[in-house]
PDB file of C-alpha atoms in Angstrom:
ATOM      1  CA  UNK A 530      70.347   5.150  17.064  1.00  0.00           C
ATOM      2  CA  UNK A 531      69.600   6.863  13.783  1.00  0.00           C
ATOM      3  CA  UNK A 532      66.720   4.412  13.148  1.00  0.00           C
ATOM      4  CA  UNK A 533      65.168   5.090  16.575  1.00  0.00           C
ATOM      5  CA  UNK A 534      65.329   8.884  15.947  1.00  0.00           C
ATOM      6  CA  UNK A 535      63.716   8.480  12.502  1.00  0.00           C
ATOM      7  CA  UNK A 536      60.880   6.313  13.839  1.00  0.00           C
ATOM      8  CA  UNK A 537      60.309   8.824  16.770  1.00  0.00           C
ATOM      9  CA  UNK A 538      60.288  11.735  14.365  1.00  0.00           C
ATOM     10  CA  UNK A 539      57.770   9.954  12.061  1.00  0.00           C
ATOM     11  CA  UNK A 540      55.449   9.198  15.056  1.00  0.00           C
ATOM     12  CA  UNK A 541      55.661  12.828  16.272  1.00  0.00           C
ATOM     13  CA  UNK A 542      54.771  14.183  12.853  1.00  0.00           C
ATOM     14  CA  UNK A 543      51.826  11.753  12.604  1.00  0.00           C
ATOM     15  CA  UNK A 544      50.475  12.875  15.999  1.00  0.00           C
ATOM     16  CA  UNK A 545      50.744  16.523  14.921  1.00  0.00           C
ATOM     17  CA  UNK A 546      48.842  15.800  11.748  1.00  0.00           C
ATOM     18  CA  UNK A 547      46.023  14.023  13.758  1.00  0.00           C
ATOM     19  CA  UNK A 548      45.819  16.935  16.259  1.00  0.00           C
ATOM     20  CA  UNK A 549      45.649  19.448  13.450  1.00  0.00           C
ATOM     21  CA  UNK A 550      42.831  17.600  11.630  1.00  0.00           C
ATOM     22  CA  UNK A 551      40.855  17.198  14.914  1.00  0.00           C
ATOM     23  CA  UNK A 552      41.190  21.030  15.606  1.00  0.00           C
ATOM     24  CA  UNK A 553      39.963  21.706  12.067  1.00  0.00           C
ATOM     25  CA  UNK A 554      36.929  19.433  12.512  1.00  0.00           C
ATOM     26  CA  UNK A 555      36.125  21.017  15.892  1.00  0.00           C
ATOM     27  CA  UNK A 556      36.282  24.514  14.334  1.00  0.00           C
ATOM     28  CA  UNK A 557      33.909  23.492  11.528  1.00  0.00           C
ATOM     29  CA  UNK A 558      31.329  22.149  14.069  1.00  0.00           C
ATOM     30  CA  UNK A 559      31.221  24.785  16.562  1.00  0.00           C
ATOM     31  CA  UNK A 560      34.042  23.580  18.792  1.00  0.00           C
ATOM     32  CA  UNK A 561      32.746  20.058  19.107  1.00  0.00           C
ATOM     33  CA  UNK A 562      34.355  17.131  17.266  1.00  0.00           C
ATOM     34  CA  UNK A 563      31.610  15.563  15.170  1.00  0.00           C
ATOM     35  CA  UNK A 564      31.550  12.724  12.620  1.00  0.00           C
ATOM     36  CA  UNK A 565      28.426  12.540  10.407  1.00  0.00           C
ATOM     37  CA  UNK A 566      26.289   9.538  11.393  1.00  0.00           C
ATOM     38  CA  UNK A 567      28.001   9.235  14.744  1.00  0.00           C
ATOM     39  CA  UNK A 568      26.596  10.473  18.065  1.00  0.00           C
ATOM     40  CA  UNK A 569      28.785  11.289  20.988  1.00  0.00           C
ATOM     41  CA  UNK A 570      27.567  10.992  24.599  1.00  0.00           C
ATOM     42  CA  UNK A 571      29.578  14.159  25.395  1.00  0.00           C
ATOM     43  CA  UNK A 572      28.136  16.101  22.509  1.00  0.00           C
ATOM     44  CA  UNK A 573      24.838  17.693  23.485  1.00  0.00           C
ATOM     45  CA  UNK A 574      24.568  19.331  20.048  1.00  0.00           C
ATOM     46  CA  UNK A 575      24.151  15.936  18.491  1.00  0.00           C
ATOM     47  CA  UNK A 576      20.894  15.386  20.506  1.00  0.00           C
ATOM     48  CA  UNK A 577      19.741  18.820  19.688  1.00  0.00           C
ATOM     49  CA  UNK A 578      20.284  18.242  15.934  1.00  0.00           C
ATOM     50  CA  UNK A 579      18.281  15.061  15.934  1.00  0.00           C
ATOM     51  CA  UNK A 580      14.795  16.649  16.747  1.00  0.00           C
ATOM     52  CA  UNK A 581      15.421  19.470  14.302  1.00  0.00           C
ATOM     53  CA  UNK A 582      15.994  16.998  11.586  1.00  0.00           C
ATOM     54  CA  UNK A 583      12.816  15.028  12.261  1.00  0.00           C
ATOM     55  CA  UNK A 584      10.769  18.159  12.528  1.00  0.00           C
ATOM     56  CA  UNK A 585      12.199  19.374   9.234  1.00  0.00           C
ATOM     57  CA  UNK A 586      11.327  16.080   7.425  1.00  0.00           C
ATOM     58  CA  UNK A 587       7.832  16.190   8.923  1.00  0.00           C
ATOM     59  CA  UNK A 588       7.420  19.741   7.665  1.00  0.00           C
ATOM     60  CA  UNK A 589       8.554  18.678   4.226  1.00  0.00           C
ATOM     61  CA  UNK A 590       6.071  15.772   4.168  1.00  0.00           C
ATOM     62  CA  UNK A 591       3.352  18.285   5.224  1.00  0.00           C
ATOM     63  CA  UNK A 592       4.257  20.675   2.441  1.00  0.00           C
ATOM     64  CA  UNK A 593       4.418  17.953  -0.188  1.00  0.00           C
ATOM     65  CA  UNK A 594       0.916  16.777   0.858  1.00  0.00           C
ATOM     66  CA  UNK A 595      -0.389  20.332   0.622  1.00  0.00           C
ATOM     67  CA  UNK A 596       1.268  20.794  -2.784  1.00  0.00           C
ATOM     68  CA  UNK A 597      -0.409  17.621  -4.067  1.00  0.00           C
ATOM     69  CA  UNK A 598      -3.787  18.774  -2.937  1.00  0.00           C
ATOM     70  CA  UNK A 599      -3.317  22.258  -4.409  1.00  0.00           C
ATOM     71  CA  UNK A 600      -1.289  21.396  -7.520  1.00  0.00           C
ATOM     72  CA  UNK A 601      -1.125  24.515  -9.686  1.00  0.00           C
ATOM     73  CA  UNK A 602      -0.765  22.325 -12.720  1.00  0.00           C
ATOM     74  CA  UNK A 603      -4.037  20.527 -12.081  1.00  0.00           C
ATOM     75  CA  UNK A 604      -6.943  21.834 -14.194  1.00  0.00           C
ATOM     76  CA  UNK A 605      -9.120  24.301 -12.272  1.00  0.00           C
ATOM     77  CA  UNK A 606     -12.948  23.918 -12.371  1.00  0.00           C
ATOM     78  CA  UNK A 607     -12.943  20.245 -12.980  1.00  0.00           C
ATOM     79  CA  UNK A 608     -16.192  18.607 -12.046  1.00  0.00           C
ATOM     80  CA  UNK A 609     -16.275  15.318 -10.266  1.00  0.00           C
ATOM     81  CA  UNK A 610     -19.120  12.716 -10.744  1.00  0.00           C
ATOM     82  CA  UNK A 611     -20.193   9.929  -8.423  1.00  0.00           C
ATOM     83  CA  UNK A 612     -22.984   7.316  -8.532  1.00  0.00           C
ATOM     84  CA  UNK A 613     -24.114   5.797  -5.279  1.00  0.00           C
ATOM     85  CA  UNK A 614     -26.270   2.776  -5.687  1.00  0.00           C
ATOM     86  CA  UNK A 615     -28.939   1.497  -3.196  1.00  0.00           C
ATOM     87  CA  UNK A 616     -30.660  -1.837  -3.972  1.00  0.00           C
ATOM     88  CA  UNK A 617     -31.550  -3.123  -0.460  1.00  0.00           C
ATOM     89  CA  UNK A 618     -34.287  -2.212   1.925  1.00  0.00           C
ATOM     90  CA  UNK A 619     -31.733  -1.600   4.748  1.00  0.00           C
ATOM     91  CA  UNK A 620     -31.924   1.621   6.745  1.00  0.00           C
ATOM     92  CA  UNK A 621     -28.271   1.252   7.803  1.00  0.00           C
ATOM     93  CA  UNK A 622     -27.195   1.011   4.058  1.00  0.00           C
ATOM     94  CA  UNK A 623     -29.448   3.986   3.176  1.00  0.00           C
ATOM     95  CA  UNK A 624     -27.921   6.183   5.977  1.00  0.00           C
ATOM     96  CA  UNK A 625     -24.438   5.063   4.969  1.00  0.00           C
ATOM     97  CA  UNK A 626     -25.163   6.197   1.422  1.00  0.00           C
ATOM     98  CA  UNK A 627     -26.364   9.582   2.624  1.00  0.00           C
ATOM     99  CA  UNK A 628     -23.265   9.894   4.879  1.00  0.00           C
ATOM    100  CA  UNK A 629     -21.048   9.063   1.844  1.00  0.00           C
ATOM    101  CA  UNK A 630     -22.872  11.677  -0.304  1.00  0.00           C
ATOM    102  CA  UNK A 631     -22.531  14.345   2.355  1.00  0.00           C
ATOM    103  CA  UNK A 632     -18.808  13.590   2.956  1.00  0.00           C
ATOM    104  CA  UNK A 633     -17.958  13.651  -0.725  1.00  0.00           C
ATOM    105  CA  UNK A 634     -19.891  16.980  -1.330  1.00  0.00           C
ATOM    106  CA  UNK A 635     -18.138  18.602   1.636  1.00  0.00           C
ATOM    107  CA  UNK A 636     -14.731  17.380   0.588  1.00  0.00           C
ATOM    108  CA  UNK A 637     -15.016  18.998  -2.885  1.00  0.00           C
ATOM    109  CA  UNK A 638     -16.583  22.101  -1.447  1.00  0.00           C
ATOM    110  CA  UNK A 639     -13.532  22.410   0.752  1.00  0.00           C
ATOM    111  CA  UNK A 640     -11.342  22.246  -2.284  1.00  0.00           C
ATOM    112  CA  UNK A 641     -13.439  24.733  -4.197  1.00  0.00           C
ATOM    113  CA  UNK A 642     -14.194  22.162  -6.917  1.00  0.00           C
ATOM    114  CA  UNK A 643     -17.595  21.043  -8.265  1.00  0.00           C
ATOM    115  CA  UNK A 644     -19.158  17.651  -7.818  1.00  0.00           C
ATOM    116  CA  UNK A 645     -22.337  15.967  -8.822  1.00  0.00           C
ATOM    117  CA  UNK A 646     -23.592  12.969  -6.824  1.00  0.00           C
ATOM    118  CA  UNK A 647     -26.508  10.830  -7.946  1.00  0.00           C
ATOM    119  CA  UNK A 648     -28.100   8.277  -5.646  1.00  0.00           C
ATOM    120  CA  UNK A 649     -29.769   5.621  -7.823  1.00  0.00           C
ATOM    121  CA  UNK A 650     -32.252   3.227  -6.197  1.00  0.00           C
ATOM    122  CA  UNK A 651     -33.857   0.036  -7.565  1.00  0.00           C
ATOM    123  CA  UNK A 652     -35.270  -3.342  -6.381  1.00  0.00           C
ATOM    124  CA  UNK A 653     -35.875  -3.225  -2.610  1.00  0.00           C
ATOM    125  CA  UNK A 654     -33.730  -0.092  -2.403  1.00  0.00           C
ATOM    126  CA  UNK A 655     -36.685   1.921  -3.904  1.00  0.00           C
ATOM    127  CA  UNK A 656     -38.062   1.990  -0.344  1.00  0.00           C
ATOM    128  CA  UNK A 657     -35.379   4.723   0.354  1.00  0.00           C
ATOM    129  CA  UNK A 658     -37.339   7.011  -1.990  1.00  0.00           C
ATOM    130  CA  UNK A 659     -40.904   5.938  -1.331  1.00  0.00           C
ATOM    131  CA  UNK A 660     -43.125   8.551   0.235  1.00  0.00           C
ATOM    132  CA  UNK A 661     -44.845   5.993   2.405  1.00  0.00           C
ATOM    133  CA  UNK A 662     -41.952   3.697   3.597  1.00  0.00           C
ATOM    134  CA  UNK A 663     -38.766   5.718   3.435  1.00  0.00           C
ATOM    135  CA  UNK A 664     -36.848   5.549   6.760  1.00  0.00           C
ATOM    136  CA  UNK A 665     -34.529   8.430   5.647  1.00  0.00           C
ATOM    137  CA  UNK A 666     -37.183  10.769   4.146  1.00  0.00           C
ATOM    138  CA  UNK A 667     -36.389  13.602   6.652  1.00  0.00           C
ATOM    139  CA  UNK A 668     -32.658  13.419   5.907  1.00  0.00           C
ATOM    140  CA  UNK A 669     -33.283  13.606   2.119  1.00  0.00           C
ATOM    141  CA  UNK A 670     -35.455  16.671   2.627  1.00  0.00           C
ATOM    142  CA  UNK A 671     -32.618  18.393   4.596  1.00  0.00           C
ATOM    143  CA  UNK A 672     -30.013  17.406   2.017  1.00  0.00           C
ATOM    144  CA  UNK A 673     -32.115  18.734  -0.833  1.00  0.00           C
ATOM    145  CA  UNK A 674     -31.734  22.081   0.772  1.00  0.00           C
ATOM    146  CA  UNK A 675     -28.169  21.932   2.018  1.00  0.00           C
ATOM    147  CA  UNK A 676     -26.591  19.841  -0.800  1.00  0.00           C
ATOM    148  CA  UNK A 677     -28.132  20.632  -4.189  1.00  0.00           C
ATOM    149  CA  UNK A 678     -25.244  18.715  -5.851  1.00  0.00           C
ATOM    150  CA  UNK A 679     -26.810  15.488  -4.560  1.00  0.00           C
ATOM    151  CA  UNK A 680     -29.765  14.125  -6.587  1.00  0.00           C
ATOM    152  CA  UNK A 681     -31.951  11.019  -6.294  1.00  0.00           C
ATOM    153  CA  UNK A 682     -33.257   8.694  -8.933  1.00  0.00           C
ATOM    154  CA  UNK A 683     -35.993   6.100  -8.462  1.00  0.00           C
ATOM    155  CA  UNK A 684     -36.331   3.018 -10.795  1.00  0.00           C
ATOM    156  CA  UNK A 685     -39.543   3.102 -12.665  1.00  0.00           C
ATOM    157  CA  UNK A 686     -39.451  -0.571 -13.442  1.00  0.00           C
ATOM    158  CA  UNK A 687     -39.284  -1.317  -9.749  1.00  0.00           C
ATOM    159  CA  UNK A 688     -42.091   1.177  -8.969  1.00  0.00           C
ATOM    160  CA  UNK A 689     -44.393  -0.594 -11.494  1.00  0.00           C
ATOM    161  CA  UNK A 690     -43.747  -4.035 -10.045  1.00  0.00           C
ATOM    162  CA  UNK A 691     -44.344  -2.864  -6.545  1.00  0.00           C
ATOM    163  CA  UNK A 692     -47.649  -1.249  -7.654  1.00  0.00           C
ATOM    164  CA  UNK A 693     -48.767  -4.478  -9.173  1.00  0.00           C
ATOM    165  CA  UNK A 694     -47.574  -6.548  -6.176  1.00  0.00           C
ATOM    166  CA  UNK A 695     -49.203  -4.217  -3.611  1.00  0.00           C
ATOM    167  CA  UNK A 696     -52.206  -3.331  -5.821  1.00  0.00           C
ATOM    168  CA  UNK A 697     -51.810   0.363  -5.078  1.00  0.00           C
ATOM    169  CA  UNK A 698     -50.042   3.447  -6.262  1.00  0.00           C
ATOM    170  CA  UNK A 699     -46.463   3.785  -4.991  1.00  0.00           C
ATOM    171  CA  UNK A 700     -45.688   7.473  -4.308  1.00  0.00           C
ATOM    172  CA  UNK A 701     -42.154   8.790  -4.715  1.00  0.00           C
ATOM    173  CA  UNK A 702     -40.754  11.619  -2.580  1.00  0.00           C
ATOM    174  CA  UNK A 703     -40.792  14.908  -4.303  1.00  0.00           C
ATOM    175  CA  UNK A 704     -36.933  15.299  -3.981  1.00  0.00           C
ATOM    176  CA  UNK A 705     -36.490  12.254  -6.357  1.00  0.00           C
ATOM    177  CA  UNK A 706     -36.971  11.761 -10.085  1.00  0.00           C
ATOM    178  CA  UNK A 707     -38.270   8.495 -11.626  1.00  0.00           C
ATOM    179  CA  UNK A 708     -36.111   7.056 -14.436  1.00  0.00           C
ATOM    180  CA  UNK A 709     -37.141   4.197 -16.603  1.00  0.00           C
ATOM    181  CA  UNK A 710     -34.574   1.726 -15.243  1.00  0.00           C
ATOM    182  CA  UNK A 711     -32.232   2.253 -12.304  1.00  0.00           C
ATOM    183  CA  UNK A 712     -29.714  -0.326 -13.546  1.00  0.00           C
ATOM    184  CA  UNK A 713     -29.659   1.330 -17.022  1.00  0.00           C
ATOM    185  CA  UNK A 714     -29.134   4.668 -15.452  1.00  0.00           C
ATOM    186  CA  UNK A 715     -26.111   3.388 -13.541  1.00  0.00           C
ATOM    187  CA  UNK A 716     -24.717   2.002 -16.769  1.00  0.00           C
ATOM    188  CA  UNK A 717     -25.215   5.152 -18.750  1.00  0.00           C
ATOM    189  CA  UNK A 718     -23.534   7.306 -16.127  1.00  0.00           C
ATOM    190  CA  UNK A 719     -20.629   4.926 -15.916  1.00  0.00           C
ATOM    191  CA  UNK A 720     -20.264   5.061 -19.715  1.00  0.00           C
ATOM    192  CA  UNK A 721     -19.937   8.831 -19.350  1.00  0.00           C
ATOM    193  CA  UNK A 722     -17.065   8.392 -16.917  1.00  0.00           C
ATOM    194  CA  UNK A 723     -18.849   8.700 -13.549  1.00  0.00           C
ATOM    195  CA  UNK A 724     -17.324   6.884 -10.627  1.00  0.00           C
ATOM    196  CA  UNK A 725     -19.463   4.131  -9.105  1.00  0.00           C
ATOM    197  CA  UNK A 726     -19.751   3.140  -5.411  1.00  0.00           C
ATOM    198  CA  UNK A 727     -22.082   0.709  -3.784  1.00  0.00           C
ATOM    199  CA  UNK A 728     -22.055   1.482   0.001  1.00  0.00           C
TER     200      UNK A 728
END
């Protein structure tokens, strides 16, 4: 009989301990019993917590991206440099080059940073800057007014070869400057640290 009473007393004490810990957990979590990582079907607060957590993490990602863009440690007034090469007589490639130049210029304007973009043409790409054959002459004229950070260079070697082949003077648009060699110009700018893209 004594053994039965001891076992019963032990069970009763264990039940009291479990009830007390459950009440404490309920008090800590607003009257609902909640276990981290578990979701109860009868606990509407667990559903309410979930969206708040995802919104909070999305906000944190947004703030981190903003901080990376506007890093106070990054040097202010840095100037970016880009070469865009055109060496084919393809109006689509020429327009893509102008689109890239415009997009890069607008991007850095938006950040308040300086950028210099140089479009270098040689070989068949010289048609882009020829007064008599350029399919993008009107766009270049507009860009010269709206985006002075974009400049255009025409290969002098190519111009001379075209003049001999066509037996006439090859006029270059007034917004462009003739350099001795387009390829050498690209090399020299890269040696100075300019980024290079061939659209």
